[in-house]
PDB file of C-alpha atoms in Angstrom:
ATOM      1  CA  UNK A  52     -26.931  48.957 -16.249  1.00 51.00           C
ATOM      2  CA  UNK A  53     -24.684  50.967 -18.603  1.00 52.00           C
ATOM      3  CA  UNK A  54     -21.526  49.971 -16.728  1.00 50.00           C
ATOM      4  CA  UNK A  55     -22.343  46.284 -17.094  1.00 47.00           C
ATOM      5  CA  UNK A  56     -22.820  46.642 -20.838  1.00 47.00           C
ATOM      6  CA  UNK A  57     -19.475  48.472 -21.228  1.00 44.00           C
ATOM      7  CA  UNK A  58     -17.588  45.831 -19.263  1.00 39.00           C
ATOM      8  CA  UNK A  59     -19.158  43.009 -21.268  1.00 36.00           C
ATOM      9  CA  UNK A  60     -18.334  44.795 -24.537  1.00 33.00           C
ATOM     10  CA  UNK A  61     -14.668  45.134 -23.545  1.00 34.00           C
ATOM     11  CA  UNK A  62     -14.469  41.460 -22.544  1.00 33.00           C
ATOM     12  CA  UNK A  63     -16.066  40.322 -25.805  1.00 32.00           C
ATOM     13  CA  UNK A  64     -13.769  42.618 -27.825  1.00 32.00           C
ATOM     14  CA  UNK A  65     -10.636  41.304 -26.034  1.00 32.00           C
ATOM     15  CA  UNK A  66     -11.712  37.700 -26.563  1.00 31.00           C
ATOM     16  CA  UNK A  67     -12.269  38.499 -30.231  1.00 34.00           C
ATOM     17  CA  UNK A  68      -8.725  39.844 -30.595  1.00 34.00           C
ATOM     18  CA  UNK A  69      -7.287  36.684 -29.117  1.00 35.00           C
ATOM     19  CA  UNK A  70      -9.292  34.671 -31.610  1.00 35.00           C
ATOM     20  CA  UNK A  71      -7.973  36.794 -34.479  1.00 34.00           C
ATOM     21  CA  UNK A  72      -4.408  36.014 -33.432  1.00 37.00           C
ATOM     22  CA  UNK A  73      -5.099  32.266 -33.531  1.00 38.00           C
ATOM     23  CA  UNK A  74      -6.999  32.296 -36.821  1.00 37.00           C
ATOM     24  CA  UNK A  75      -4.478  34.393 -38.748  1.00 43.00           C
ATOM     25  CA  UNK A  76      -1.429  32.471 -37.574  1.00 45.00           C
ATOM     26  CA  UNK A  77      -2.960  29.080 -38.270  1.00 48.00           C
ATOM     27  CA  UNK A  78      -3.894  30.097 -41.821  1.00 68.00           C
ATOM     28  CA  UNK A  79      -0.290  29.975 -43.053  1.00 78.00           C
ATOM     29  CA  UNK A  80       1.284  27.442 -40.705  1.00 88.00           C
ATOM     30  CA  UNK A  81       2.055  24.053 -42.280  1.00 91.00           C
ATOM     31  CA  UNK A  82       3.238  21.300 -39.902  1.00 92.00           C
ATOM     32  CA  UNK A  83       4.827  19.457 -42.847  1.00 93.00           C
ATOM     33  CA  UNK A  84       7.383  22.247 -43.313  1.00 95.00           C
ATOM     34  CA  UNK A  85       8.532  22.816 -39.703  1.00 95.00           C
ATOM     35  CA  UNK A  86      12.259  23.384 -39.318  1.00 96.00           C
ATOM     36  CA  UNK A  87      14.726  24.964 -36.910  1.00 97.00           C
ATOM     37  CA  UNK A  88      17.283  27.536 -38.001  1.00 97.00           C
ATOM     38  CA  UNK A  89      19.479  30.080 -36.323  1.00 97.00           C
ATOM     39  CA  UNK A  90      21.274  33.250 -37.183  1.00 98.00           C
ATOM     40  CA  UNK A  91      21.588  36.985 -36.684  1.00 98.00           C
ATOM     41  CA  UNK A  92      18.631  39.375 -36.833  1.00 98.00           C
ATOM     42  CA  UNK A  93      19.326  41.992 -39.501  1.00 98.00           C
ATOM     43  CA  UNK A  94      16.180  44.049 -38.894  1.00 97.00           C
ATOM     44  CA  UNK A  95      12.725  44.082 -37.346  1.00 97.00           C
ATOM     45  CA  UNK A  96       9.891  45.152 -39.634  1.00 94.00           C
ATOM     46  CA  UNK A  97       6.253  46.034 -39.072  1.00 92.00           C
ATOM     47  CA  UNK A  98       4.252  44.854 -42.056  1.00 85.00           C
ATOM     48  CA  UNK A  99       0.615  45.206 -43.048  1.00 83.00           C
ATOM     49  CA  UNK A 100      -0.124  42.085 -45.129  1.00 67.00           C
ATOM     50  CA  UNK A 101      -3.001  42.533 -47.550  1.00 68.00           C
ATOM     51  CA  UNK A 102      -5.006  39.628 -46.123  1.00 65.00           C
ATOM     52  CA  UNK A 103      -4.652  40.617 -42.443  1.00 64.00           C
ATOM     53  CA  UNK A 104      -5.746  43.373 -40.118  1.00 73.00           C
ATOM     54  CA  UNK A 105      -3.235  45.530 -38.292  1.00 83.00           C
ATOM     55  CA  UNK A 106       0.530  45.288 -38.275  1.00 90.00           C
ATOM     56  CA  UNK A 107       2.601  42.142 -37.969  1.00 89.00           C
ATOM     57  CA  UNK A 108       6.179  41.861 -36.742  1.00 95.00           C
ATOM     58  CA  UNK A 109       8.739  40.150 -38.971  1.00 94.00           C
ATOM     59  CA  UNK A 110      12.414  39.617 -38.225  1.00 97.00           C
ATOM     60  CA  UNK A 111      14.819  39.470 -41.165  1.00 97.00           C
ATOM     61  CA  UNK A 112      17.173  36.625 -40.200  1.00 98.00           C
ATOM     62  CA  UNK A 113      20.617  35.993 -41.730  1.00 98.00           C
ATOM     63  CA  UNK A 114      21.524  32.307 -41.424  1.00 96.00           C
ATOM     64  CA  UNK A 115      24.656  30.665 -42.764  1.00 93.00           C
ATOM     65  CA  UNK A 116      22.891  29.886 -46.057  1.00 92.00           C
ATOM     66  CA  UNK A 117      20.208  32.550 -46.601  1.00 94.00           C
ATOM     67  CA  UNK A 118      18.376  35.642 -45.481  1.00 95.00           C
ATOM     68  CA  UNK A 119      14.759  34.849 -44.613  1.00 96.00           C
ATOM     69  CA  UNK A 120      11.825  36.729 -43.080  1.00 96.00           C
ATOM     70  CA  UNK A 121      10.492  35.258 -39.839  1.00 97.00           C
ATOM     71  CA  UNK A 122       6.879  36.111 -39.020  1.00 94.00           C
ATOM     72  CA  UNK A 123       6.651  36.450 -35.248  1.00 95.00           C
ATOM     73  CA  UNK A 124       3.024  37.569 -34.897  1.00 91.00           C
ATOM     74  CA  UNK A 125       0.747  40.582 -34.618  1.00 91.00           C
ATOM     75  CA  UNK A 126       2.399  43.737 -33.259  1.00 93.00           C
ATOM     76  CA  UNK A 127      -0.177  44.142 -30.461  1.00 92.00           C
ATOM     77  CA  UNK A 128       0.890  40.716 -29.150  1.00 92.00           C
ATOM     78  CA  UNK A 129       4.651  40.650 -29.861  1.00 94.00           C
ATOM     79  CA  UNK A 130       5.236  44.148 -28.428  1.00 92.00           C
ATOM     80  CA  UNK A 131       4.186  42.798 -25.002  1.00 93.00           C
ATOM     81  CA  UNK A 132       6.315  39.623 -24.996  1.00 93.00           C
ATOM     82  CA  UNK A 133       9.753  38.789 -23.628  1.00 93.00           C
ATOM     83  CA  UNK A 134      12.415  38.381 -24.754  1.00 94.00           C
ATOM     84  CA  UNK A 135      12.331  41.329 -27.121  1.00 94.00           C
ATOM     85  CA  UNK A 136      13.872  40.475 -30.464  1.00 96.00           C
ATOM     86  CA  UNK A 137      16.148  43.286 -31.727  1.00 96.00           C
ATOM     87  CA  UNK A 138      18.546  43.825 -34.654  1.00 98.00           C
ATOM     88  CA  UNK A 139      21.928  42.107 -34.148  1.00 98.00           C
ATOM     89  CA  UNK A 140      20.435  39.516 -31.759  1.00 98.00           C
ATOM     90  CA  UNK A 141      21.482  35.934 -32.344  1.00 98.00           C
ATOM     91  CA  UNK A 142      18.375  33.740 -32.236  1.00 98.00           C
ATOM     92  CA  UNK A 143      17.181  30.224 -32.983  1.00 98.00           C
ATOM     93  CA  UNK A 144      13.728  29.836 -34.540  1.00 98.00           C
ATOM     94  CA  UNK A 145      11.491  26.797 -34.950  1.00 96.00           C
ATOM     95  CA  UNK A 146       8.669  27.367 -37.397  1.00 96.00           C
ATOM     96  CA  UNK A 147       6.922  26.520 -40.637  1.00 95.00           C
ATOM     97  CA  UNK A 148       8.523  27.503 -43.963  1.00 96.00           C
ATOM     98  CA  UNK A 149       5.728  28.799 -46.217  1.00 94.00           C
ATOM     99  CA  UNK A 150       5.146  31.232 -49.074  1.00 88.00           C
ATOM    100  CA  UNK A 151       2.961  34.279 -48.346  1.00 78.00           C
ATOM    101  CA  UNK A 152       2.225  36.989 -50.923  1.00 76.00           C
ATOM    102  CA  UNK A 153       4.732  35.264 -53.223  1.00 86.00           C
ATOM    103  CA  UNK A 154       7.608  35.460 -50.712  1.00 84.00           C
ATOM    104  CA  UNK A 155       9.125  32.687 -48.605  1.00 88.00           C
ATOM    105  CA  UNK A 156       9.034  33.111 -44.853  1.00 90.00           C
ATOM    106  CA  UNK A 157       9.150  31.201 -41.598  1.00 96.00           C
ATOM    107  CA  UNK A 158       6.029  31.384 -39.405  1.00 94.00           C
ATOM    108  CA  UNK A 159       7.659  31.128 -35.985  1.00 96.00           C
ATOM    109  CA  UNK A 160       6.412  28.666 -33.385  1.00 96.00           C
ATOM    110  CA  UNK A 161       9.137  29.598 -30.901  1.00 96.00           C
ATOM    111  CA  UNK A 162      12.236  31.745 -30.623  1.00 97.00           C
ATOM    112  CA  UNK A 163      15.250  31.233 -28.387  1.00 98.00           C
ATOM    113  CA  UNK A 164      17.492  34.205 -27.571  1.00 97.00           C
ATOM    114  CA  UNK A 165      20.381  33.213 -25.326  1.00 96.00           C
ATOM    115  CA  UNK A 166      18.756  31.363 -22.436  1.00 96.00           C
ATOM    116  CA  UNK A 167      15.353  33.062 -22.953  1.00 97.00           C
ATOM    117  CA  UNK A 168      12.512  31.275 -24.727  1.00 97.00           C
ATOM    118  CA  UNK A 169       9.480  32.817 -26.454  1.00 96.00           C
ATOM    119  CA  UNK A 170       6.719  30.356 -27.340  1.00 95.00           C
ATOM    120  CA  UNK A 171       4.325  31.759 -29.942  1.00 95.00           C
ATOM    121  CA  UNK A 172       2.390  28.699 -31.112  1.00 92.00           C
ATOM    122  CA  UNK A 173       2.494  24.923 -30.994  1.00 82.00           C
ATOM    123  CA  UNK A 174       5.021  23.602 -33.542  1.00 77.00           C
ATOM    124  CA  UNK A 175       2.912  20.454 -34.058  1.00 81.00           C
ATOM    125  CA  UNK A 176      -0.292  22.229 -35.130  1.00 79.00           C
ATOM    126  CA  UNK A 177       0.352  25.981 -35.425  1.00 78.00           C
ATOM    127  CA  UNK A 178      -2.171  26.934 -32.745  1.00 84.00           C
ATOM    128  CA  UNK A 179      -1.158  30.147 -30.999  1.00 82.00           C
ATOM    129  CA  UNK A 180      -0.434  30.007 -27.285  1.00 79.00           C
TER     130      UNK A 180
END
């Protein structure tokens, strides 16, 4: 009996984490501001936004015109995805340009690094994959 309860608790907890990922990402994504830009990754940062739980991964991207933060997603999710985005990588990002905590950023829907593709959410509605 105790084993069954533990297994069910783990399954419910894991399903809850997946739901958190979807809810948090969708909160800032605006389909009206979707754009594609490319450039060189200057740095990768773990941030702890005030309105979110846990750490999130942002890439600081230098394009031809600007330097902009790109929100990839929660660390627990991004750390297990491929391709890994690292400083000095050249990437192309499609995502929603928004303002969070008074700063502009791109909430990434997908990232292309060379011939590798990382899909994070649907560009048309911001729902996480």
